[in-house]
Amino acid sequence: MSRHPLPPERLEARTAEIGGGLTIRRALPNRHRRTVGAWCFLDHAGPMEFAAGGGMHVGPHPHIGLQTFTWMIEGDVVHRDSLGNEQLITPGQVNLMTAGAGIAHAEDSAPGHAGKLHAAQLWIALPEGERRRAPAFRNHPQLPLIESGGFSVRVLAGSAFGHRSPAEVYSPLVGLDLTTTGRAILAVPLAGAFEHAALVLSGAASVAGEALAPGTLLYFGPGREELALRTEGPARILLIGGTPFGEEILVWWNFVARTREEIALAARDWNAGRFGAVRGSPAPPLVTPDVAGLNLRPALNPDRTP
Ligand code: MN
């Protein structure tokens, strides 16, 4: 473990559009960094208010080789999947869907009325020994909450401050939501073997002495034992981390795999209806982007990942 860890890297999120015409900030994958631990995707949606019929409407689409991890801060979204699950996720809850060998799902803001949306959606790459496991879905309404240094710390994934999230993950990682209503100072203990990244979801904060606001992911390499957080006003910070993911992954569309052949097969399976039906979603199924182009690209293209 290094006594003098490298300075943090500032990674700018880009905007992207997801179903329903919703504009979000995509912090991962980033052209300068693909993963933080096994976390391989990070979208920040909102905070926003929308008119009736608006909000999130992502029609049925498939996933393989990953877990989708949704942290709902404001608003209500209905999850439906090809296992037959229909689950309303409400503020303070995590939805964790393990795609493994393959699953399809849809996500829709509750229909018919105006609403709010503030959420983070992340993907966790599954390691080689787990990535073909049977698909599963869990809603986690109860997550550990710790009050420390003026922060309310919610343990979304992994463990911190002696508390462990019930969310089942398959590699060493952590995910924390740290919220303040005013001036606060906290040193967050870190696992020295983990790399970490912090994203301000609202307000502003000083993270290890760096001024941080929404839209910038601040990355820290392994070898740190704590992270100094300071706020002067209301703020919310997402902190993720994990053991550097030692496997070369290929991310294309909604798939995480190792080879182009696996990706092409998954795309064919989706187009042939072999992921199973997602019943009850008001939005039409998503169409796979042109798989033919896949053979031409030397590496993953994050712009093709919705
Ligand atoms: Mn999805």
GROMACS .gro file of C-alpha atoms and ligand atoms in nm:
model
  307
    1MET     CA    1   0.000   0.000   0.000
    2SER     CA    2   0.135   0.335  -0.103
    3ARG     CA    3   0.196   0.592   0.170
    4HIS     CA    4   0.160   0.868  -0.087
    5PRO     CA    5  -0.133   0.781  -0.311
    6LEU     CA    6  -0.154   0.940  -0.654
    7PRO     CA    7  -0.360   1.258  -0.681
    8PRO     CA    8  -0.724   1.205  -0.779
    9GLU     CA    9  -0.836   1.220  -1.144
   10ARG     CA   10  -1.124   1.445  -1.247
   11LEU     CA   11  -1.344   1.264  -1.502
   12GLU     CA   12  -1.614   1.469  -1.671
   13ALA     CA   13  -1.951   1.299  -1.719
   14ARG     CA   14  -2.119   1.343  -2.057
   15THR     CA   15  -2.487   1.381  -2.125
   16ALA     CA   16  -2.680   1.100  -2.287
   17GLU     CA   17  -3.043   1.032  -2.365
   18ILE     CA   18  -3.230   0.730  -2.232
   19GLY     CA   19  -3.585   0.608  -2.286
   20GLY     CA   20  -3.859   0.870  -2.268
   21GLY     CA   21  -3.624   1.136  -2.402
   22LEU     CA   22  -3.469   1.173  -2.059
   23THR     CA   23  -3.130   1.343  -2.050
   24ILE     CA   24  -2.892   1.201  -1.791
   25ARG     CA   25  -2.527   1.244  -1.695
   26ARG     CA   26  -2.314   0.939  -1.773
   27ALA     CA   27  -2.001   0.923  -1.556
   28LEU     CA   28  -1.903   0.562  -1.644
   29PRO     CA   29  -1.781   0.427  -1.875
   30ASN     CA   30  -1.557   0.729  -1.925
   31ARG     CA   31  -1.305   0.755  -2.207
   32HIS     CA   32  -1.033   0.791  -1.945
   33ARG     CA   33  -1.157   0.515  -1.716
   34ARG     CA   34  -1.388   0.222  -1.788
   35THR     CA   35  -1.441   0.080  -1.442
   36VAL     CA   36  -1.411   0.154  -1.071
   37GLY     CA   37  -1.382  -0.187  -0.908
   38ALA     CA   38  -1.654  -0.392  -1.080
   39TRP     CA   39  -1.871  -0.079  -1.125
   40CYS     CA   40  -1.874  -0.036  -1.503
   41PHE     CA   41  -2.162   0.205  -1.566
   42LEU     CA   42  -2.294   0.508  -1.380
   43ASP     CA   43  -2.587   0.720  -1.491
   44HIS     CA   44  -2.713   1.013  -1.282
   45ALA     CA   45  -3.073   1.114  -1.364
   46GLY     CA   46  -3.219   1.436  -1.226
   47PRO     CA   47  -3.308   1.587  -0.992
   48MET     CA   48  -3.595   1.688  -1.221
   49GLU     CA   49  -3.968   1.742  -1.227
   50PHE     CA   50  -4.173   1.617  -1.519
   51ALA     CA   51  -4.525   1.662  -1.657
   52ALA     CA   52  -4.782   1.384  -1.683
   53GLY     CA   53  -4.656   1.112  -1.917
   54GLY     CA   54  -4.294   1.219  -1.874
   55GLY     CA   55  -4.013   1.084  -1.662
   56MET     CA   56  -3.837   0.756  -1.727
   57HIS     CA   57  -3.975   0.518  -1.988
   58VAL     CA   58  -3.719   0.258  -2.089
   59GLY     CA   59  -3.895  -0.019  -2.281
   60PRO     CA   60  -3.809  -0.389  -2.254
   61HIS     CA   61  -3.442  -0.458  -2.323
   62PRO     CA   62  -3.197  -0.738  -2.241
   63HIS     CA   63  -2.887  -0.761  -2.023
   64ILE     CA   64  -2.614  -1.022  -1.981
   65GLY     CA   65  -2.303  -1.050  -1.763
   66LEU     CA   66  -2.385  -0.773  -1.514
   67GLN     CA   67  -2.600  -0.656  -1.226
   68THR     CA   68  -2.810  -0.341  -1.263
   69PHE     CA   69  -2.812  -0.138  -0.943
   70THR     CA   70  -3.070   0.138  -0.905
   71TRP     CA   71  -3.054   0.388  -0.617
   72MET     CA   72  -3.377   0.585  -0.599
   73ILE     CA   73  -3.351   0.927  -0.434
   74GLU     CA   74  -3.674   1.095  -0.552
   75GLY     CA   75  -3.968   0.958  -0.750
   76ASP     CA   76  -4.124   0.620  -0.817
   77VAL     CA   77  -4.027   0.383  -1.098
   78VAL     CA   78  -4.187   0.050  -1.186
   79HIS     CA   79  -3.947  -0.233  -1.270
   80ARG     CA   80  -4.082  -0.525  -1.475
   81ASP     CA   81  -3.873  -0.820  -1.590
   82SER     CA   82  -3.883  -1.144  -1.786
   83LEU     CA   83  -3.887  -1.348  -1.462
   84GLY     CA   84  -4.231  -1.201  -1.397
   85ASN     CA   85  -4.129  -0.951  -1.129
   86GLU     CA   86  -4.315  -0.621  -1.108
   87GLN     CA   87  -4.172  -0.392  -0.842
   88LEU     CA   88  -4.230  -0.028  -0.758
   89ILE     CA   89  -3.906   0.127  -0.635
   90THR     CA   90  -3.953   0.426  -0.405
   91PRO     CA   91  -3.709   0.675  -0.248
   92GLY     CA   92  -3.451   0.521  -0.018
   93GLN     CA   93  -3.460   0.184  -0.191
   94VAL     CA   94  -3.220  -0.014  -0.409
   95ASN     CA   95  -3.328  -0.242  -0.692
   96LEU     CA   96  -3.063  -0.502  -0.774
   97MET     CA   97  -3.112  -0.713  -1.085
   98THR     CA   98  -2.862  -0.988  -1.156
   99ALA     CA   99  -2.866  -1.047  -1.530
  100GLY     CA  100  -2.612  -1.330  -1.529
  101ALA     CA  101  -2.688  -1.555  -1.829
  102GLY     CA  102  -2.965  -1.321  -1.943
  103ILE     CA  103  -3.274  -1.127  -1.843
  104ALA     CA  104  -3.494  -0.856  -1.993
  105HIS     CA  105  -3.654  -0.569  -1.807
  106ALA     CA  106  -3.835  -0.237  -1.846
  107GLU     CA  107  -3.839   0.070  -1.623
  108ASP     CA  108  -4.118   0.327  -1.621
  109SER     CA  109  -4.206   0.625  -1.406
  110ALA     CA  110  -4.554   0.573  -1.263
  111PRO     CA  111  -4.801   0.663  -1.540
  112GLY     CA  112  -5.060   0.934  -1.565
  113HIS     CA  113  -4.936   1.207  -1.334
  114ALA     CA  114  -4.658   1.458  -1.301
  115GLY     CA  115  -4.368   1.362  -1.080
  116LYS     CA  116  -4.008   1.389  -0.977
  117LEU     CA  117  -3.705   1.184  -1.059
  118HIS     CA  118  -3.364   1.170  -0.898
  119ALA     CA  119  -3.176   0.843  -0.925
  120ALA     CA  120  -2.843   0.680  -0.991
  121GLN     CA  121  -2.831   0.368  -1.202
  122LEU     CA  122  -2.515   0.164  -1.205
  123TRP     CA  123  -2.398  -0.162  -1.355
  124ILE     CA  124  -2.168  -0.408  -1.180
  125ALA     CA  125  -1.965  -0.639  -1.406
  126LEU     CA  126  -1.989  -1.001  -1.295
  127PRO     CA  127  -1.655  -1.185  -1.264
  128GLU     CA  128  -1.582  -1.484  -1.487
  129GLY     CA  129  -1.702  -1.744  -1.239
  130GLU     CA  130  -2.038  -1.571  -1.184
  131ARG     CA  131  -2.130  -1.410  -1.512
  132ARG     CA  132  -2.338  -1.701  -1.643
  133ARG     CA  133  -2.536  -1.751  -1.321
  134ALA     CA  134  -2.915  -1.768  -1.319
  135PRO     CA  135  -3.087  -1.427  -1.337
  136ALA     CA  136  -3.245  -1.283  -1.024
  137PHE     CA  137  -3.411  -0.968  -0.898
  138ARG     CA  138  -3.432  -0.815  -0.549
  139ASN     CA  139  -3.578  -0.496  -0.409
  140HIS     CA  140  -3.402  -0.370  -0.095
  141PRO     CA  141  -3.629  -0.136   0.103
  142GLN     CA  142  -3.408  -0.138   0.414
  143LEU     CA  143  -3.045  -0.030   0.396
  144PRO     CA  144  -2.814   0.048   0.688
  145LEU     CA  145  -2.814   0.416   0.789
  146ILE     CA  146  -2.534   0.567   0.999
  147GLU     CA  147  -2.521   0.923   1.133
  148SER     CA  148  -2.165   1.054   1.156
  149GLY     CA  149  -1.996   1.395   1.137
  150GLY     CA  150  -2.314   1.565   1.019
  151PHE     CA  151  -2.359   1.312   0.738
  152SER     CA  152  -2.633   1.054   0.698
  153VAL     CA  153  -2.452   0.759   0.544
  154ARG     CA  154  -2.660   0.496   0.363
  155VAL     CA  155  -2.473   0.172   0.292
  156LEU     CA  156  -2.601   0.080  -0.054
  157ALA     CA  157  -2.354  -0.199  -0.129
  158GLY     CA  158  -2.071  -0.367   0.059
  159SER     CA  159  -1.995  -0.249   0.410
  160ALA     CA  160  -1.891   0.068   0.592
  161PHE     CA  161  -1.887   0.193   0.951
  162GLY     CA  162  -1.944  -0.166   1.067
  163HIS     CA  163  -2.267  -0.209   0.871
  164ARG     CA  164  -2.328  -0.426   0.565
  165SER     CA  165  -2.577  -0.379   0.283
  166PRO     CA  166  -2.806  -0.677   0.219
  167ALA     CA  167  -2.751  -0.634  -0.158
  168GLU     CA  168  -2.578  -0.949  -0.288
  169VAL     CA  169  -2.275  -0.872  -0.502
  170TYR     CA  170  -2.006  -1.101  -0.641
  171SER     CA  171  -1.681  -0.908  -0.604
  172PRO     CA  172  -1.537  -0.690  -0.325
  173LEU     CA  173  -1.700  -0.348  -0.365
  174VAL     CA  174  -1.870  -0.065  -0.181
  175GLY     CA  175  -2.140   0.191  -0.256
  176LEU     CA  176  -2.235   0.472  -0.015
  177ASP     CA  177  -2.478   0.762  -0.026
  178LEU     CA  178  -2.361   1.046   0.201
  179THR     CA  179  -2.610   1.326   0.264
  180THR     CA  180  -2.584   1.646   0.466
  181THR     CA  181  -2.827   1.925   0.537
  182GLY     CA  182  -2.559   2.182   0.614
  183ARG     CA  183  -2.202   2.218   0.725
  184ALA     CA  184  -2.043   1.878   0.785
  185ILE     CA  185  -1.702   1.714   0.810
  186LEU     CA  186  -1.638   1.341   0.788
  187ALA     CA  187  -1.339   1.115   0.727
  188VAL     CA  188  -1.477   0.805   0.552
  189PRO     CA  189  -1.265   0.495   0.624
  190LEU     CA  190  -1.167   0.321   0.300
  191ALA     CA  191  -1.047  -0.029   0.214
  192GLY     CA  192  -0.686   0.025   0.106
  193ALA     CA  193  -0.710  -0.241  -0.165
  194PHE     CA  194  -1.003  -0.063  -0.331
  195GLU     CA  195  -1.002   0.210  -0.591
  196HIS     CA  196  -1.282   0.464  -0.535
  197ALA     CA  197  -1.474   0.740  -0.707
  198ALA     CA  198  -1.696   1.017  -0.572
  199LEU     CA  199  -1.982   1.186  -0.756
  200VAL     CA  200  -2.176   1.479  -0.610
  201LEU     CA  201  -2.544   1.417  -0.679
  202SER     CA  202  -2.665   1.753  -0.546
  203GLY     CA  203  -2.511   2.059  -0.383
  204ALA     CA  204  -2.135   2.088  -0.360
  205ALA     CA  205  -1.861   1.932  -0.148
  206SER     CA  206  -1.493   1.925  -0.082
  207VAL     CA  207  -1.363   1.570  -0.140
  208ALA     CA  208  -1.003   1.511  -0.031
  209GLY     CA  209  -0.958   1.886  -0.065
  210GLU     CA  210  -1.099   1.899  -0.421
  211ALA     CA  211  -1.404   2.114  -0.489
  212LEU     CA  212  -1.666   1.890  -0.646
  213ALA     CA  213  -2.008   1.957  -0.801
  214PRO     CA  214  -2.247   1.741  -1.008
  215GLY     CA  215  -2.109   1.630  -1.344
  216THR     CA  216  -1.755   1.539  -1.239
  217LEU     CA  217  -1.647   1.197  -1.114
  218LEU     CA  218  -1.344   1.218  -0.887
  219TYR     CA  219  -1.136   0.898  -0.909
  220PHE     CA  220  -0.892   0.773  -0.643
  221GLY     CA  221  -0.652   0.484  -0.701
  222PRO     CA  222  -0.590   0.214  -0.439
  223GLY     CA  223  -0.382   0.287  -0.131
  224ARG     CA  224  -0.601   0.537   0.053
  225GLU     CA  225  -0.719   0.467   0.405
  226GLU     CA  226  -0.973   0.746   0.435
  227LEU     CA  227  -1.151   1.010   0.235
  228ALA     CA  228  -1.203   1.358   0.383
  229LEU     CA  229  -1.547   1.505   0.304
  230ARG     CA  230  -1.654   1.859   0.387
  231THR     CA  231  -1.969   2.053   0.301
  232GLU     CA  232  -2.083   2.408   0.370
  233GLY     CA  233  -2.448   2.345   0.281
  234PRO     CA  234  -2.694   2.073   0.178
  235ALA     CA  235  -2.525   1.810  -0.038
  236ARG     CA  236  -2.546   1.449  -0.147
  237ILE     CA  237  -2.241   1.245  -0.248
  238LEU     CA  238  -2.226   0.899  -0.405
  239LEU     CA  239  -1.908   0.708  -0.323
  240ILE     CA  240  -1.830   0.385  -0.508
  241GLY     CA  241  -1.529   0.158  -0.489
  242GLY     CA  242  -1.396  -0.190  -0.529
  243THR     CA  243  -1.097  -0.410  -0.599
  244PRO     CA  244  -0.970  -0.314  -0.947
  245PHE     CA  245  -1.155  -0.546  -1.186
  246GLY     CA  246  -0.879  -0.766  -1.324
  247GLU     CA  247  -1.068  -0.893  -1.628
  248GLU     CA  248  -1.085  -0.735  -1.971
  249ILE     CA  249  -1.454  -0.673  -2.036
  250LEU     CA  250  -1.640  -0.584  -2.352
  251VAL     CA  251  -1.937  -0.350  -2.300
  252TRP     CA  252  -2.174  -0.312  -2.593
  253TRP     CA  253  -2.531  -0.183  -2.576
  254ASN     CA  254  -2.677  -0.351  -2.266
  255PHE     CA  255  -2.433  -0.640  -2.262
  256VAL     CA  256  -2.116  -0.704  -2.064
  257ALA     CA  257  -1.914  -0.991  -2.210
  258ARG     CA  258  -1.561  -1.093  -2.303
  259THR     CA  259  -1.581  -1.153  -2.678
  260ARG     CA  260  -1.757  -1.007  -2.979
  261GLU     CA  261  -1.906  -1.348  -3.050
  262GLU     CA  262  -2.085  -1.348  -2.714
  263ILE     CA  263  -2.221  -1.001  -2.782
  264ALA     CA  264  -2.340  -1.093  -3.131
  265LEU     CA  265  -2.508  -1.408  -2.996
  266ALA     CA  266  -2.686  -1.211  -2.723
  267ALA     CA  267  -2.807  -0.957  -2.982
  268ARG     CA  268  -2.939  -1.239  -3.203
  269ASP     CA  269  -3.108  -1.401  -2.902
  270TRP     CA  270  -3.281  -1.073  -2.814
  271ASN     CA  271  -3.396  -1.014  -3.171
  272ALA     CA  272  -3.530  -1.372  -3.182
  273GLY     CA  273  -3.727  -1.325  -2.859
  274ARG     CA  274  -3.518  -1.572  -2.659
  275PHE     CA  275  -3.484  -1.354  -2.346
  276GLY     CA  276  -3.852  -1.398  -2.265
  277ALA     CA  277  -4.131  -1.144  -2.249
  278VAL     CA  278  -4.159  -0.844  -2.019
  279ARG     CA  279  -4.531  -0.809  -1.951
  280GLY     CA  280  -4.713  -0.486  -1.873
  281SER     CA  281  -4.458  -0.228  -1.988
  282PRO     CA  282  -4.622   0.067  -2.165
  283ALA     CA  283  -4.310   0.138  -2.373
  284PRO     CA  284  -4.213  -0.063  -2.685
  285PRO     CA  285  -3.914  -0.301  -2.671
  286LEU     CA  286  -3.576  -0.153  -2.758
  287VAL     CA  287  -3.415  -0.262  -3.082
  288THR     CA  288  -3.056  -0.385  -3.082
  289PRO     CA  289  -2.817  -0.148  -3.262
  290ASP     CA  290  -2.660  -0.283  -3.580
  291VAL     CA  291  -2.457  -0.584  -3.476
  292ALA     CA  292  -2.274  -0.589  -3.810
  293GLY     CA  293  -2.086  -0.278  -3.702
  294LEU     CA  294  -1.962  -0.465  -3.399
  295ASN     CA  295  -1.706  -0.653  -3.608
  296LEU     CA  296  -1.557  -0.328  -3.732
  297ARG     CA  297  -1.488  -0.171  -3.394
  298PRO     CA  298  -1.156  -0.255  -3.233
  299ALA     CA  299  -1.286  -0.194  -2.881
  300LEU     CA  300  -1.597  -0.106  -2.695
  301ASN     CA  301  -1.762   0.216  -2.798
  302PRO     CA  302  -1.926   0.385  -2.501
  303ASP     CA  303  -2.142   0.596  -2.730
  304ARG     CA  304  -2.338   0.287  -2.825
  305THR     CA  305  -2.425   0.211  -2.466
  306PRO     CA  306  -2.764   0.361  -2.382
  307MN      MN  307  -3.157  -0.195  -1.816
   0.00000   0.00000   0.00000
